[in-house]
PDB file of C-alpha atoms and ligand atoms in Angstrom:
ATOM      1  CA  UNK A  19      -1.583   4.726  -6.698  1.00 93.00           C
ATOM      2  CA  UNK A  20      -2.100   1.073  -8.711  1.00 98.00           C
ATOM      3  CA  UNK A  21      -5.259  -0.622  -9.124  1.00 98.00           C
ATOM      4  CA  UNK A  22      -6.508  -4.554  -8.930  1.00 99.00           C
ATOM      5  CA  UNK A  23      -9.343  -6.810  -9.415  1.00 99.00           C
ATOM      6  CA  UNK A  24     -10.419  -8.683  -6.838  1.00 99.00           C
ATOM      7  CA  UNK A  25     -13.269 -11.233  -6.381  1.00 99.00           C
ATOM      8  CA  UNK A  26     -15.014 -13.272  -3.510  1.00 99.00           C
ATOM      9  CA  UNK A  27     -15.711 -16.344  -5.683  1.00 99.00           C
ATOM     10  CA  UNK A  28     -19.261 -18.025  -5.115  1.00 99.00           C
ATOM     11  CA  UNK A  29     -17.817 -20.308  -2.296  1.00 99.00           C
ATOM     12  CA  UNK A  30     -16.499 -17.213  -0.484  1.00 99.00           C
ATOM     13  CA  UNK A  31     -20.208 -15.954  -0.995  1.00 99.00           C
ATOM     14  CA  UNK A  32     -21.714 -19.063   0.376  1.00 98.00           C
ATOM     15  CA  UNK A  33     -19.635 -19.506   3.286  1.00 98.00           C
ATOM     16  CA  UNK A  34     -20.183 -16.219   4.623  1.00 98.00           C
ATOM     17  CA  UNK A  35     -16.385 -14.697   4.195  1.00 99.00           C
ATOM     18  CA  UNK A  36     -17.540 -11.395   2.269  1.00 99.00           C
ATOM     19  CA  UNK A  37     -17.084  -9.555   5.623  1.00 98.00           C
ATOM     20  CA  UNK A  38     -14.040 -11.491   6.569  1.00 98.00           C
ATOM     21  CA  UNK A  39     -12.120 -10.550   3.300  1.00 99.00           C
ATOM     22  CA  UNK A  40     -13.307  -7.200   2.843  1.00 98.00           C
ATOM     23  CA  UNK A  41     -11.884  -6.581   6.246  1.00 98.00           C
ATOM     24  CA  UNK A  42      -8.603  -8.044   5.743  1.00 98.00           C
ATOM     25  CA  UNK A  43      -8.183  -5.562   2.427  1.00 98.00           C
ATOM     26  CA  UNK A  44      -9.165  -2.565   4.401  1.00 98.00           C
ATOM     27  CA  UNK A  45      -7.260  -3.493   7.787  1.00 97.00           C
ATOM     28  CA  UNK A  46      -4.223  -3.596   5.367  1.00 97.00           C
ATOM     29  CA  UNK A  47      -4.443   0.008   4.002  1.00 97.00           C
ATOM     30  CA  UNK A  48      -5.755  -0.940   0.741  1.00 98.00           C
ATOM     31  CA  UNK A  49      -9.011   1.256  -0.349  1.00 98.00           C
ATOM     32  CA  UNK A  50     -11.771  -0.388  -2.153  1.00 98.00           C
ATOM     33  CA  UNK A  51     -13.153   1.874  -5.145  1.00 98.00           C
ATOM     34  CA  UNK A  52     -15.590  -0.031  -6.588  1.00 99.00           C
ATOM     35  CA  UNK A  53     -17.623  -3.125  -5.123  1.00 98.00           C
ATOM     36  CA  UNK A  54     -20.961  -5.496  -6.779  1.00 98.00           C
ATOM     37  CA  UNK A  55     -22.530  -8.817  -5.606  1.00 98.00           C
ATOM     38  CA  UNK A  56     -23.710 -10.447  -8.669  1.00 98.00           C
ATOM     39  CA  UNK A  57     -24.245 -13.794 -10.981  1.00 98.00           C
ATOM     40  CA  UNK A  58     -21.091 -13.352 -13.596  1.00 98.00           C
ATOM     41  CA  UNK A  59     -22.526 -14.061 -16.960  1.00 98.00           C
ATOM     42  CA  UNK A  60     -21.018 -16.922 -18.742  1.00 98.00           C
ATOM     43  CA  UNK A  61     -19.644 -14.895 -21.503  1.00 98.00           C
ATOM     44  CA  UNK A  62     -17.759 -12.785 -18.685  1.00 98.00           C
ATOM     45  CA  UNK A  63     -16.449 -15.341 -17.001  1.00 98.00           C
ATOM     46  CA  UNK A  64     -14.767 -16.823 -20.259  1.00 98.00           C
ATOM     47  CA  UNK A  65     -13.363 -13.325 -21.125  1.00 98.00           C
ATOM     48  CA  UNK A  66     -12.211 -12.803 -17.566  1.00 98.00           C
ATOM     49  CA  UNK A  67     -10.172 -16.396 -17.544  1.00 98.00           C
ATOM     50  CA  UNK A  68      -9.398 -16.622 -21.429  1.00 98.00           C
ATOM     51  CA  UNK A  69      -5.905 -17.223 -20.461  1.00 97.00           C
ATOM     52  CA  UNK A  70      -6.776 -20.902 -19.300  1.00 98.00           C
ATOM     53  CA  UNK A  71      -8.946 -21.399 -22.265  1.00 98.00           C
ATOM     54  CA  UNK A  72      -7.333 -24.494 -23.186  1.00 98.00           C
ATOM     55  CA  UNK A  73      -6.578 -25.946 -19.753  1.00 98.00           C
ATOM     56  CA  UNK A  74      -8.735 -28.901 -18.449  1.00 98.00           C
ATOM     57  CA  UNK A  75     -10.230 -27.530 -15.912  1.00 98.00           C
ATOM     58  CA  UNK A  76     -11.582 -24.467 -17.620  1.00 98.00           C
ATOM     59  CA  UNK A  77     -14.863 -26.125 -18.437  1.00 98.00           C
ATOM     60  CA  UNK A  78     -15.425 -26.749 -14.503  1.00 98.00           C
ATOM     61  CA  UNK A  79     -14.007 -23.196 -13.598  1.00 98.00           C
ATOM     62  CA  UNK A  80     -16.636 -21.229 -16.182  1.00 98.00           C
ATOM     63  CA  UNK A  81     -19.289 -23.582 -14.462  1.00 98.00           C
ATOM     64  CA  UNK A  82     -18.268 -22.597 -10.907  1.00 98.00           C
ATOM     65  CA  UNK A  83     -17.662 -19.358 -11.265  1.00 98.00           C
ATOM     66  CA  UNK A  84     -20.960 -18.414 -12.573  1.00 98.00           C
ATOM     67  CA  UNK A  85     -22.802 -20.934 -10.193  1.00 98.00           C
ATOM     68  CA  UNK A  86     -23.935 -18.475  -7.811  1.00 98.00           C
ATOM     69  CA  UNK A  87     -23.003 -14.735  -6.463  1.00 99.00           C
ATOM     70  CA  UNK A  88     -20.166 -13.331  -6.077  1.00 99.00           C
ATOM     71  CA  UNK A  89     -18.494 -10.330  -5.094  1.00 99.00           C
ATOM     72  CA  UNK A  90     -16.104  -8.121  -7.469  1.00 99.00           C
ATOM     73  CA  UNK A  91     -14.205  -5.100  -6.052  1.00 98.00           C
ATOM     74  CA  UNK A  92     -11.535  -2.536  -7.535  1.00 99.00           C
ATOM     75  CA  UNK A  93      -8.681  -2.198  -5.149  1.00 99.00           C
ATOM     76  CA  UNK A  94      -6.336   0.671  -5.095  1.00 98.00           C
ATOM     77  CA  UNK A  95      -3.229   1.197  -2.885  1.00 98.00           C
ATOM     78  CA  UNK A  96       0.689   1.066  -3.327  1.00 98.00           C
ATOM     79  CA  UNK A  97       1.597  -2.012  -4.938  1.00 98.00           C
ATOM     80  CA  UNK A  98      -1.971  -3.264  -4.651  1.00 98.00           C
ATOM     81  CA  UNK A  99      -1.532  -5.768  -7.261  1.00 99.00           C
ATOM     82  CA  UNK A 100       1.316  -7.646  -5.619  1.00 98.00           C
ATOM     83  CA  UNK A 101       0.043  -6.756  -1.674  1.00 98.00           C
ATOM     84  CA  UNK A 102      -3.405  -8.636  -3.042  1.00 99.00           C
ATOM     85  CA  UNK A 103      -1.814 -11.823  -4.359  1.00 98.00           C
ATOM     86  CA  UNK A 104      -0.112 -12.104  -1.176  1.00 98.00           C
ATOM     87  CA  UNK A 105      -2.739 -11.571   1.088  1.00 98.00           C
ATOM     88  CA  UNK A 106      -4.731 -14.094  -1.039  1.00 99.00           C
ATOM     89  CA  UNK A 107      -1.910 -16.818  -0.417  1.00 98.00           C
ATOM     90  CA  UNK A 108      -0.766 -19.639  -3.141  1.00 98.00           C
ATOM     91  CA  UNK A 109      -3.611 -20.647  -5.967  1.00 98.00           C
ATOM     92  CA  UNK A 110      -3.153 -24.084  -4.467  1.00 98.00           C
ATOM     93  CA  UNK A 111      -4.552 -23.820  -0.814  1.00 98.00           C
ATOM     94  CA  UNK A 112      -2.438 -26.576   0.168  1.00 98.00           C
ATOM     95  CA  UNK A 113       0.691 -24.839  -0.404  1.00 98.00           C
ATOM     96  CA  UNK A 114      -1.001 -21.202   1.245  1.00 98.00           C
ATOM     97  CA  UNK A 115       0.875 -19.954   3.876  1.00 98.00           C
ATOM     98  CA  UNK A 116      -1.090 -19.194   6.966  1.00 98.00           C
ATOM     99  CA  UNK A 117      -2.399 -15.932   7.544  1.00 98.00           C
ATOM    100  CA  UNK A 118      -3.176 -15.429   3.788  1.00 99.00           C
ATOM    101  CA  UNK A 119      -6.921 -16.144   2.780  1.00 99.00           C
ATOM    102  CA  UNK A 120      -6.424 -19.102   0.822  1.00 99.00           C
ATOM    103  CA  UNK A 121      -3.853 -20.651   3.679  1.00 98.00           C
ATOM    104  CA  UNK A 122      -6.868 -19.750   6.239  1.00 98.00           C
ATOM    105  CA  UNK A 123      -9.891 -20.831   4.784  1.00 98.00           C
ATOM    106  CA  UNK A 124      -9.638 -23.162   1.709  1.00 98.00           C
ATOM    107  CA  UNK A 125      -8.232 -26.584   1.119  1.00 98.00           C
ATOM    108  CA  UNK A 126      -8.875 -27.373  -2.905  1.00 98.00           C
ATOM    109  CA  UNK A 127      -7.453 -25.479  -5.560  1.00 98.00           C
ATOM    110  CA  UNK A 128     -10.689 -25.466  -7.500  1.00 98.00           C
ATOM    111  CA  UNK A 129     -12.455 -24.112  -4.449  1.00 98.00           C
ATOM    112  CA  UNK A 130     -10.128 -21.487  -3.335  1.00 98.00           C
ATOM    113  CA  UNK A 131     -12.298 -18.499  -2.334  1.00 99.00           C
ATOM    114  CA  UNK A 132     -10.688 -15.499  -4.006  1.00 99.00           C
ATOM    115  CA  UNK A 133      -9.211 -14.040  -7.296  1.00 99.00           C
ATOM    116  CA  UNK A 134      -6.924 -11.181  -7.667  1.00 99.00           C
ATOM    117  CA  UNK A 135      -5.176  -9.769 -10.675  1.00 99.00           C
ATOM    118  CA  UNK A 136      -1.417 -11.312 -11.340  1.00 98.00           C
ATOM    119  CA  UNK A 137      -0.057  -8.448 -13.068  1.00 98.00           C
ATOM    120  CA  UNK A 138      -0.838  -4.333 -13.493  1.00 98.00           C
ATOM    121  CA  UNK A 139      -1.869  -5.356 -17.078  1.00 98.00           C
ATOM    122  CA  UNK A 140      -4.113  -7.919 -16.055  1.00 98.00           C
ATOM    123  CA  UNK A 141      -5.611  -5.576 -13.526  1.00 98.00           C
ATOM    124  CA  UNK A 142      -6.429  -2.964 -16.037  1.00 98.00           C
ATOM    125  CA  UNK A 143      -7.753  -5.873 -18.573  1.00 98.00           C
ATOM    126  CA  UNK A 144     -10.175  -7.691 -15.734  1.00 99.00           C
ATOM    127  CA  UNK A 145     -11.038  -4.190 -13.970  1.00 99.00           C
ATOM    128  CA  UNK A 146     -12.579  -2.939 -17.437  1.00 98.00           C
ATOM    129  CA  UNK A 147     -14.233  -6.319 -18.246  1.00 98.00           C
ATOM    130  CA  UNK A 148     -16.188  -5.989 -14.607  1.00 98.00           C
ATOM    131  CA  UNK A 149     -16.761  -2.380 -14.040  1.00 98.00           C
ATOM    132  CA  UNK A 150     -17.569   0.997 -16.019  1.00 98.00           C
ATOM    133  CA  UNK A 151     -15.515   3.665 -15.437  1.00 98.00           C
ATOM    134  CA  UNK A 152     -18.719   5.495 -13.913  1.00 98.00           C
ATOM    135  CA  UNK A 153     -18.955   2.360 -11.495  1.00 98.00           C
ATOM    136  CA  UNK A 154     -15.419   3.399  -9.752  1.00 98.00           C
ATOM    137  CA  UNK A 155     -15.073   6.051  -7.249  1.00 98.00           C
ATOM    138  CA  UNK A 156     -12.033   8.530  -6.642  1.00 96.00           C
ATOM    139  CA  UNK A 157     -11.698   9.310  -3.064  1.00 97.00           C
ATOM    140  CA  UNK A 158      -9.202   9.643  -0.261  1.00 96.00           C
ATOM    141  CA  UNK A 159      -9.780   7.967   2.696  1.00 95.00           C
ATOM    142  CA  UNK A 160      -8.712   9.860   6.221  1.00 96.00           C
ATOM    143  CA  UNK A 161      -6.145   7.246   7.215  1.00 95.00           C
ATOM    144  CA  UNK A 162      -4.051   8.028   4.034  1.00 95.00           C
ATOM    145  CA  UNK A 163      -1.948  10.448   5.836  1.00 96.00           C
ATOM    146  CA  UNK A 164      -1.212   7.509   8.467  1.00 97.00           C
ATOM    147  CA  UNK A 165      -0.441   4.679   5.890  1.00 97.00           C
ATOM    148  CA  UNK A 166       1.912   6.372   3.434  1.00 97.00           C
ATOM    149  CA  UNK A 167       5.020   8.435   4.230  1.00 96.00           C
TER     150      UNK A 167
HETATM  151  P1  IDP B 222      -4.621 -17.816  -9.286  1.00 92.24           P
HETATM  152  O1  IDP B 222      -6.342 -17.504  -9.177  1.00 92.24           O
HETATM  153  O2  IDP B 222      -3.823 -17.821  -8.073  1.00 92.24           O
HETATM  154  O3  IDP B 222      -4.106 -16.182 -10.278  1.00 92.24           O
HETATM  155  P2  IDP B 222      -4.515 -19.252 -12.515  1.00 92.24           P
HETATM  156  O4  IDP B 222      -3.501 -19.926 -11.890  1.00 92.24           O
HETATM  157  O5  IDP B 222      -4.902 -18.027 -12.812  1.00 92.24           O
HETATM  158  O6  IDP B 222      -4.533 -18.854 -10.258  1.00 92.24           O
HETATM  159  O7  IDP B 222      -5.905 -19.912 -12.293  1.00 92.24           O
HETATM  160  C1  IDP B 222      -7.309 -19.720 -11.730  1.00 92.24           C
HETATM  161  C2  IDP B 222      -7.944 -20.211 -11.363  1.00 92.24           C
HETATM  162  O8  IDP B 222      -8.205 -21.454 -11.754  1.00 92.24           O
HETATM  163  C3  IDP B 222      -7.555 -20.742 -10.125  1.00 92.24           C
HETATM  164  O9  IDP B 222      -7.888 -19.951  -8.914  1.00 92.24           O
HETATM  165  C4  IDP B 222      -8.250 -21.953  -9.444  1.00 92.24           C
HETATM  166  O10 IDP B 222      -9.665 -21.780  -8.752  1.00 92.24           O
HETATM  167  C5  IDP B 222      -8.589 -22.909 -10.860  1.00 92.24           C
HETATM  168  N1  IDP B 222      -7.002 -23.694 -10.893  1.00 92.24           N
HETATM  169  C6  IDP B 222      -6.133 -23.108 -11.201  1.00 92.24           C
HETATM  170  N2  IDP B 222      -5.775 -24.382 -11.693  1.00 92.24           N
HETATM  171  C7  IDP B 222      -6.119 -25.650 -11.471  1.00 92.24           C
HETATM  172  C8  IDP B 222      -6.031 -26.956 -11.256  1.00 92.24           C
HETATM  173  O11 IDP B 222      -5.114 -27.820 -11.731  1.00 92.24           O
HETATM  174  N3  IDP B 222      -7.231 -27.980 -11.097  1.00 92.24           N
HETATM  175  C9  IDP B 222      -8.746 -26.944 -10.949  1.00 92.24           C
HETATM  176  N4  IDP B 222      -8.585 -25.474 -10.777  1.00 92.24           N
HETATM  177  C10 IDP B 222      -7.309 -24.881 -11.381  1.00 92.24           C
HETATM  178 MG1   MG B 223      -4.737 -16.057 -12.304  1.00 92.24          MG
END
């Protein structure tokens, strides 16, 4: 089963959307195997978003992502990277389809509520940045017999 890293960004926490977002992930059938609420350290945020270091929005992105508590998760399931990107919707909420998190709850690319890894390689890198192995739980969900053929 594939794993991905998901974050409810500080805007999602401030707007009381954590439960809604967790609920969508759970109802889709994806399994949360690690979860934490904390204020991400600046160095951690810079490592997480390292690929964007040269982009003009990088300083404001780092300032925002470290501005208050966010919720970090490791989410597991069949094709979880691709599925979570689809659950989140397009990066720019203006382009995000209704029914996606960004399409239902966001308007501005700099306040797009959620993050999810964009490839299995990025997921492995991001999970290692945010979680120790001992913080990730391996368990079965009883509904897996219904979710998977
Ligand atoms: P993603 O979150 O859908 O993977 P990325 O292109 O990796 O999108 O960008 C990371 C984050 O940086 C976005 O979620 C968004 O919050 C922010 N961002 C991306 N492009 C812009 C921009 O043009 N202006 C402001 N913020 C941006
Ligand atoms: Mg990205």
